[in-house]
mmCIF file with all atom_site columns, C-alpha atoms in Angstrom:
data_model
loop_
_atom_site.group_PDB
_atom_site.id
_atom_site.type_symbol
_atom_site.label_atom_id
_atom_site.label_alt_id
_atom_site.label_comp_id
_atom_site.label_asym_id
_atom_site.label_entity_id
_atom_site.label_seq_id
_atom_site.pdbx_PDB_ins_code
_atom_site.Cartn_x
_atom_site.Cartn_y
_atom_site.Cartn_z
_atom_site.occupancy
_atom_site.B_iso_or_equiv
_atom_site.pdbx_formal_charge
_atom_site.auth_seq_id
_atom_site.auth_comp_id
_atom_site.auth_asym_id
_atom_site.auth_atom_id
_atom_site.pdbx_PDB_model_num
ATOM 1   C CA . MET A 1 1   ? 125.160 59.268 124.872 1.00 36.00 ? 1   MET A CA 1
ATOM 2   C CA . SER A 1 2   ? 127.579 61.599 122.269 1.00 38.00 ? 2   SER A CA 1
ATOM 3   C CA . GLU A 1 3   ? 128.455 61.209 119.110 1.00 36.00 ? 3   GLU A CA 1
ATOM 4   C CA . THR A 1 4   ? 131.711 59.656 119.941 1.00 35.00 ? 4   THR A CA 1
ATOM 5   C CA . ASN A 1 5   ? 130.976 57.004 122.652 1.00 39.00 ? 5   ASN A CA 1
ATOM 6   C CA . VAL A 1 6   ? 128.416 55.999 120.085 1.00 35.00 ? 6   VAL A CA 1
ATOM 7   C CA . PHE A 1 7   ? 130.892 55.395 117.152 1.00 32.00 ? 7   PHE A CA 1
ATOM 8   C CA . GLU A 1 8   ? 133.568 54.865 119.522 1.00 39.00 ? 8   GLU A CA 1
ATOM 9   C CA . ASN A 1 9   ? 131.460 51.485 120.733 1.00 40.00 ? 9   ASN A CA 1
ATOM 10  C CA . SER A 1 10  ? 129.426 50.943 117.644 1.00 36.00 ? 10  SER A CA 1
ATOM 11  C CA . GLU A 1 11  ? 131.975 47.943 115.760 1.00 45.00 ? 11  GLU A CA 1
ATOM 12  C CA . ARG A 1 12  ? 130.861 46.318 119.391 1.00 48.00 ? 12  ARG A CA 1
ATOM 13  C CA . GLY A 1 13  ? 127.087 47.401 119.835 1.00 72.00 ? 13  GLY A CA 1
ATOM 14  C CA . ILE A 1 14  ? 126.729 50.484 122.820 1.00 87.00 ? 14  ILE A CA 1
ATOM 15  C CA . ALA A 1 15  ? 127.664 49.140 126.041 1.00 95.00 ? 15  ALA A CA 1
ATOM 16  C CA . TYR A 1 16  ? 125.134 51.127 127.094 1.00 97.00 ? 16  TYR A CA 1
ATOM 17  C CA . THR A 1 17  ? 122.619 54.619 127.291 1.00 96.00 ? 17  THR A CA 1
ATOM 18  C CA . ASP A 1 18  ? 122.191 57.727 129.402 1.00 96.00 ? 18  ASP A CA 1
ATOM 19  C CA . ALA A 1 19  ? 119.484 56.759 131.452 1.00 97.00 ? 19  ALA A CA 1
ATOM 20  C CA . HIS A 1 20  ? 121.733 53.714 132.646 1.00 98.00 ? 20  HIS A CA 1
ATOM 21  C CA . ILE A 1 21  ? 124.255 56.204 133.301 1.00 97.00 ? 21  ILE A CA 1
ATOM 22  C CA . THR A 1 22  ? 121.906 58.140 135.119 1.00 97.00 ? 22  THR A CA 1
ATOM 23  C CA . ALA A 1 23  ? 120.763 55.447 136.911 1.00 97.00 ? 23  ALA A CA 1
ATOM 24  C CA . TYR A 1 24  ? 123.661 53.292 137.998 1.00 98.00 ? 24  TYR A CA 1
ATOM 25  C CA . PRO A 1 25  ? 126.698 54.036 140.154 1.00 97.00 ? 25  PRO A CA 1
ATOM 26  C CA . ILE A 1 26  ? 129.352 54.883 137.971 1.00 97.00 ? 26  ILE A CA 1
ATOM 27  C CA . GLU A 1 27  ? 132.671 52.652 138.897 1.00 97.00 ? 27  GLU A CA 1
ATOM 28  C CA . TYR A 1 28  ? 129.580 49.849 136.985 1.00 98.00 ? 28  TYR A CA 1
ATOM 29  C CA . ILE A 1 29  ? 129.525 51.924 133.720 1.00 98.00 ? 29  ILE A CA 1
ATOM 30  C CA . ALA A 1 30  ? 133.273 52.355 134.114 1.00 98.00 ? 30  ALA A CA 1
ATOM 31  C CA . GLY A 1 31  ? 134.154 48.783 135.183 1.00 98.00 ? 31  GLY A CA 1
ATOM 32  C CA . ILE A 1 32  ? 132.079 48.294 132.669 1.00 98.00 ? 32  ILE A CA 1
ATOM 33  C CA . ASP A 1 33  ? 134.058 50.114 129.803 1.00 98.00 ? 33  ASP A CA 1
ATOM 34  C CA . LEU A 1 34  ? 137.016 48.462 130.582 1.00 98.00 ? 34  LEU A CA 1
ATOM 35  C CA . TYR A 1 35  ? 135.713 44.964 131.061 1.00 98.00 ? 35  TYR A CA 1
ATOM 36  C CA . ASN A 1 36  ? 134.626 45.771 127.344 1.00 97.00 ? 36  ASN A CA 1
ATOM 37  C CA . ALA A 1 37  ? 137.797 47.244 126.430 1.00 97.00 ? 37  ALA A CA 1
ATOM 38  C CA . GLY A 1 38  ? 139.753 44.532 128.191 1.00 96.00 ? 38  GLY A CA 1
ATOM 39  C CA . GLU A 1 39  ? 141.378 46.211 130.452 1.00 97.00 ? 39  GLU A CA 1
ATOM 40  C CA . PHE A 1 40  ? 140.215 43.120 133.227 1.00 98.00 ? 40  PHE A CA 1
ATOM 41  C CA . HIS A 1 41  ? 142.167 44.584 136.220 1.00 97.00 ? 41  HIS A CA 1
ATOM 42  C CA . ALA A 1 42  ? 141.627 47.597 135.625 1.00 98.00 ? 42  ALA A CA 1
ATOM 43  C CA . ALA A 1 43  ? 137.739 47.073 135.759 1.00 98.00 ? 43  ALA A CA 1
ATOM 44  C CA . HIS A 1 44  ? 137.969 44.767 138.873 1.00 98.00 ? 44  HIS A CA 1
ATOM 45  C CA . ASP A 1 45  ? 139.695 48.131 140.534 1.00 98.00 ? 45  ASP A CA 1
ATOM 46  C CA . ALA A 1 46  ? 136.338 49.509 138.813 1.00 98.00 ? 46  ALA A CA 1
ATOM 47  C CA . TRP A 1 47  ? 133.137 47.685 140.824 1.00 98.00 ? 47  TRP A CA 1
ATOM 48  C CA . GLU A 1 48  ? 135.432 46.856 143.879 1.00 98.00 ? 48  GLU A CA 1
ATOM 49  C CA . GLU A 1 49  ? 135.416 50.187 144.511 1.00 97.00 ? 49  GLU A CA 1
ATOM 50  C CA . ARG A 1 50  ? 131.443 50.838 144.819 1.00 97.00 ? 50  ARG A CA 1
ATOM 51  C CA . TRP A 1 51  ? 131.291 46.593 146.464 1.00 97.00 ? 51  TRP A CA 1
ATOM 52  C CA . MET A 1 52  ? 133.739 47.917 149.505 1.00 96.00 ? 52  MET A CA 1
ATOM 53  C CA . GLY A 1 53  ? 131.148 51.429 149.332 1.00 93.00 ? 53  GLY A CA 1
ATOM 54  C CA . GLU A 1 54  ? 127.851 51.571 150.146 1.00 86.00 ? 54  GLU A CA 1
ATOM 55  C CA . GLY A 1 55  ? 125.829 49.205 148.020 1.00 89.00 ? 55  GLY A CA 1
ATOM 56  C CA . GLY A 1 56  ? 123.118 46.416 149.599 1.00 95.00 ? 56  GLY A CA 1
ATOM 57  C CA . PRO A 1 57  ? 123.583 43.977 150.011 1.00 97.00 ? 57  PRO A CA 1
ATOM 58  C CA . GLN A 1 58  ? 122.193 42.203 146.648 1.00 97.00 ? 58  GLN A CA 1
ATOM 59  C CA . GLU A 1 59  ? 124.126 44.849 144.562 1.00 98.00 ? 59  GLU A CA 1
ATOM 60  C CA . LYS A 1 60  ? 127.499 43.953 146.504 1.00 98.00 ? 60  LYS A CA 1
ATOM 61  C CA . LEU A 1 61  ? 126.307 40.349 145.620 1.00 98.00 ? 61  LEU A CA 1
ATOM 62  C CA . PHE A 1 62  ? 126.243 41.227 142.509 1.00 98.00 ? 62  PHE A CA 1
ATOM 63  C CA . LEU A 1 63  ? 129.276 43.147 141.879 1.00 98.00 ? 63  LEU A CA 1
ATOM 64  C CA . GLN A 1 64  ? 131.149 40.552 143.834 1.00 98.00 ? 64  GLN A CA 1
ATOM 65  C CA . ALA A 1 65  ? 130.513 37.935 140.604 1.00 98.00 ? 65  ALA A CA 1
ATOM 66  C CA . MET A 1 66  ? 131.266 40.919 138.417 1.00 98.00 ? 66  MET A CA 1
ATOM 67  C CA . ILE A 1 67  ? 134.547 41.421 139.774 1.00 98.00 ? 67  ILE A CA 1
ATOM 68  C CA . GLN A 1 68  ? 135.524 37.907 139.864 1.00 98.00 ? 68  GLN A CA 1
ATOM 69  C CA . SER A 1 69  ? 134.573 36.716 135.875 1.00 98.00 ? 69  SER A CA 1
ATOM 70  C CA . ALA A 1 70  ? 137.184 39.740 135.323 1.00 98.00 ? 70  ALA A CA 1
ATOM 71  C CA . VAL A 1 71  ? 139.322 37.994 137.426 1.00 98.00 ? 71  VAL A CA 1
ATOM 72  C CA . ALA A 1 72  ? 139.280 34.908 135.404 1.00 97.00 ? 72  ALA A CA 1
ATOM 73  C CA . PHE A 1 73  ? 140.272 36.400 132.574 1.00 97.00 ? 73  PHE A CA 1
ATOM 74  C CA . HIS A 1 74  ? 142.975 38.416 134.390 1.00 97.00 ? 74  HIS A CA 1
ATOM 75  C CA . HIS A 1 75  ? 144.288 35.366 135.792 1.00 95.00 ? 75  HIS A CA 1
ATOM 76  C CA . LEU A 1 76  ? 144.370 33.873 132.737 1.00 93.00 ? 76  LEU A CA 1
ATOM 77  C CA . GLU A 1 77  ? 146.154 37.041 131.381 1.00 92.00 ? 77  GLU A CA 1
ATOM 78  C CA . ILE A 1 78  ? 149.503 36.324 133.309 1.00 92.00 ? 78  ILE A CA 1
ATOM 79  C CA . GLY A 1 79  ? 149.438 32.793 132.989 1.00 89.00 ? 79  GLY A CA 1
ATOM 80  C CA . ARG A 1 80  ? 147.576 31.011 135.259 1.00 91.00 ? 80  ARG A CA 1
ATOM 81  C CA . PRO A 1 81  ? 144.946 29.224 134.253 1.00 91.00 ? 81  PRO A CA 1
ATOM 82  C CA . GLY A 1 82  ? 143.740 27.580 137.650 1.00 90.00 ? 82  GLY A CA 1
ATOM 83  C CA . ALA A 1 83  ? 143.692 30.691 139.763 1.00 93.00 ? 83  ALA A CA 1
ATOM 84  C CA . ALA A 1 84  ? 141.105 32.084 136.339 1.00 94.00 ? 84  ALA A CA 1
ATOM 85  C CA . ARG A 1 85  ? 139.874 28.670 137.125 1.00 93.00 ? 85  ARG A CA 1
ATOM 86  C CA . ARG A 1 86  ? 138.959 28.997 140.593 1.00 95.00 ? 86  ARG A CA 1
ATOM 87  C CA . MET A 1 87  ? 137.471 32.603 140.240 1.00 97.00 ? 87  MET A CA 1
ATOM 88  C CA . HIS A 1 88  ? 135.572 31.735 137.408 1.00 96.00 ? 88  HIS A CA 1
ATOM 89  C CA . GLN A 1 89  ? 133.738 28.847 139.673 1.00 96.00 ? 89  GLN A CA 1
ATOM 90  C CA . MET A 1 90  ? 133.321 31.803 142.929 1.00 98.00 ? 90  MET A CA 1
ATOM 91  C CA . ALA A 1 91  ? 131.463 34.505 140.568 1.00 98.00 ? 91  ALA A CA 1
ATOM 92  C CA . LYS A 1 92  ? 129.129 31.444 138.902 1.00 97.00 ? 92  LYS A CA 1
ATOM 93  C CA . GLU A 1 93  ? 128.273 30.406 143.013 1.00 98.00 ? 93  GLU A CA 1
ATOM 94  C CA . LYS A 1 94  ? 128.076 33.547 143.900 1.00 98.00 ? 94  LYS A CA 1
ATOM 95  C CA . PHE A 1 95  ? 125.667 34.617 140.780 1.00 98.00 ? 95  PHE A CA 1
ATOM 96  C CA . GLU A 1 96  ? 123.517 31.209 141.070 1.00 98.00 ? 96  GLU A CA 1
ATOM 97  C CA . ARG A 1 97  ? 123.318 33.569 145.041 1.00 98.00 ? 97  ARG A CA 1
ATOM 98  C CA . LEU A 1 98  ? 122.064 36.440 143.570 1.00 98.00 ? 98  LEU A CA 1
ATOM 99  C CA . GLY A 1 99  ? 119.280 34.201 142.188 1.00 97.00 ? 99  GLY A CA 1
ATOM 100 C CA . LYS A 1 100 ? 117.905 36.839 139.280 1.00 97.00 ? 100 LYS A CA 1
ATOM 101 C CA . LYS A 1 101 ? 117.507 36.552 135.815 1.00 97.00 ? 101 LYS A CA 1
ATOM 102 C CA . VAL A 1 102 ? 118.288 40.318 135.231 1.00 98.00 ? 102 VAL A CA 1
ATOM 103 C CA . PHE A 1 103 ? 120.335 42.658 137.297 1.00 98.00 ? 103 PHE A CA 1
ATOM 104 C CA . MET A 1 104 ? 121.204 46.820 137.326 1.00 98.00 ? 104 MET A CA 1
ATOM 105 C CA . SER A 1 105 ? 119.756 45.951 133.400 1.00 98.00 ? 105 SER A CA 1
ATOM 106 C CA . LEU A 1 106 ? 122.515 42.830 132.514 1.00 98.00 ? 106 LEU A CA 1
ATOM 107 C CA . ASP A 1 107 ? 120.853 39.956 131.678 1.00 98.00 ? 107 ASP A CA 1
ATOM 108 C CA . LEU A 1 108 ? 123.077 37.420 133.523 1.00 98.00 ? 108 LEU A CA 1
ATOM 109 C CA . GLU A 1 109 ? 121.376 34.133 131.620 1.00 97.00 ? 109 GLU A CA 1
ATOM 110 C CA . GLU A 1 110 ? 123.428 35.570 129.491 1.00 97.00 ? 110 GLU A CA 1
ATOM 111 C CA . TYR A 1 111 ? 126.334 36.802 130.357 1.00 98.00 ? 111 TYR A CA 1
ATOM 112 C CA . GLN A 1 112 ? 126.828 33.703 131.786 1.00 97.00 ? 112 GLN A CA 1
ATOM 113 C CA . ALA A 1 113 ? 126.022 31.801 128.760 1.00 96.00 ? 113 ALA A CA 1
ATOM 114 C CA . GLN A 1 114 ? 128.808 33.657 127.351 1.00 96.00 ? 114 GLN A CA 1
ATOM 115 C CA . LEU A 1 115 ? 131.636 32.821 130.467 1.00 96.00 ? 115 LEU A CA 1
ATOM 116 C CA . ASP A 1 116 ? 131.275 29.613 130.211 1.00 94.00 ? 116 ASP A CA 1
ATOM 117 C CA . CYS A 1 117 ? 131.349 29.374 126.199 1.00 93.00 ? 117 CYS A CA 1
ATOM 118 C CA . ALA A 1 118 ? 134.824 31.080 126.687 1.00 94.00 ? 118 ALA A CA 1
ATOM 119 C CA . LEU A 1 119 ? 136.324 29.355 129.709 1.00 93.00 ? 119 LEU A CA 1
ATOM 120 C CA . SER A 1 120 ? 134.524 25.364 129.285 1.00 90.00 ? 120 SER A CA 1
ATOM 121 C CA . TRP A 1 121 ? 138.411 24.503 128.366 1.00 88.00 ? 121 TRP A CA 1
ATOM 122 C CA . LEU A 1 122 ? 138.999 25.408 131.315 1.00 87.00 ? 122 LEU A CA 1
ATOM 123 C CA . LEU A 1 123 ? 136.477 23.250 133.450 1.00 82.00 ? 123 LEU A CA 1
ATOM 124 C CA . GLY A 1 124 ? 137.203 19.116 133.132 1.00 78.00 ? 124 GLY A CA 1
ATOM 125 C CA . ALA A 1 125 ? 140.617 19.046 133.083 1.00 77.00 ? 125 ALA A CA 1
ATOM 126 C CA . PRO A 1 126 ? 142.390 17.620 135.809 1.00 79.00 ? 126 PRO A CA 1
ATOM 127 C CA . ASP A 1 127 ? 145.064 19.922 135.448 1.00 79.00 ? 127 ASP A CA 1
ATOM 128 C CA . PRO A 1 128 ? 145.037 23.119 134.522 1.00 75.00 ? 128 PRO A CA 1
ATOM 129 C CA . ARG A 1 129 ? 148.234 24.549 134.714 1.00 75.00 ? 129 ARG A CA 1
ATOM 130 C CA . GLU A 1 130 ? 148.465 21.996 131.788 1.00 77.00 ? 130 GLU A CA 1
ATOM 131 C CA . LEU A 1 131 ? 146.512 22.920 129.550 1.00 77.00 ? 131 LEU A CA 1
ATOM 132 C CA . THR A 1 132 ? 146.884 25.724 125.841 1.00 77.00 ? 132 THR A CA 1
ATOM 133 C CA . PRO A 1 133 ? 144.056 28.200 126.077 1.00 78.00 ? 133 PRO A CA 1
ATOM 134 C CA . PRO A 1 134 ? 142.619 28.113 122.541 1.00 82.00 ? 134 PRO A CA 1
ATOM 135 C CA . ASP A 1 135 ? 141.914 31.119 121.433 1.00 84.00 ? 135 ASP A CA 1
ATOM 136 C CA . PHE A 1 136 ? 138.764 32.768 122.515 1.00 85.00 ? 136 PHE A CA 1
ATOM 137 C CA . SER A 1 137 ? 136.079 35.739 123.280 1.00 90.00 ? 137 SER A CA 1
ATOM 138 C CA . PRO A 1 138 ? 136.044 36.894 126.605 1.00 94.00 ? 138 PRO A CA 1
ATOM 139 C CA . PRO A 1 139 ? 131.835 38.047 126.626 1.00 94.00 ? 139 PRO A CA 1
ATOM 140 C CA . LYS A 1 140 ? 131.130 41.447 125.972 1.00 95.00 ? 140 LYS A CA 1
ATOM 141 C CA . ILE A 1 141 ? 128.986 43.452 128.180 1.00 97.00 ? 141 ILE A CA 1
ATOM 142 C CA . LYS A 1 142 ? 125.777 44.833 126.882 1.00 97.00 ? 142 LYS A CA 1
ATOM 143 C CA . LEU A 1 143 ? 122.707 46.274 129.203 1.00 98.00 ? 143 LEU A CA 1
ATOM 144 C CA . LEU A 1 144 ? 119.531 45.798 128.642 1.00 97.00 ? 144 LEU A CA 1
ATOM 145 C CA . PRO A 1 145 ? 117.769 49.055 127.588 1.00 96.00 ? 145 PRO A CA 1
ATOM 146 C CA . GLU A 1 146 ? 115.413 48.807 130.856 1.00 96.00 ? 146 GLU A CA 1
ATOM 147 C CA . ILE A 1 147 ? 116.659 50.516 133.821 1.00 97.00 ? 147 ILE A CA 1
ATOM 148 C CA . MET A 1 148 ? 115.485 48.735 136.443 1.00 94.00 ? 148 MET A CA 1
ATOM 149 C CA . GLU A 1 149 ? 116.124 48.873 140.477 1.00 92.00 ? 149 GLU A CA 1
ATOM 150 C CA . TYR A 1 150 ? 118.647 48.113 142.786 1.00 92.00 ? 150 TYR A CA 1
ATOM 151 C CA . ASP A 1 151 ? 119.592 47.526 146.341 1.00 88.00 ? 151 ASP A CA 1
#
């Protein structure tokens, strides 16, 4: 990673290394940058480009869950908490079907715990449209150092 990137990422921690850039599809890495910058719709677009391409079934399931988690935050940005809740539930279901603790160097248990913490206020309300969103922080994606095989 260049010194500029390290400096730009120093406040949130470095999200990934040069080894991750080499090992994983550029759309995945670009989506991480966009997501961490709060550009959830753009992150969705980056990951969707890869999802629609040549990835294997586990990668596609993983990317679909990541897309849905990003879309949940996009729906909150545009005032659609009910749709955000549904996207969060759909992402959780796909992560569960994937059945992995870590995939493409992302600690899925930690990421999902952060998602649940950020969106827990949506889950118990009979009608989320009646809720006033509290202050919350979306998860920040930081890959584990180990490079993983994926399909």
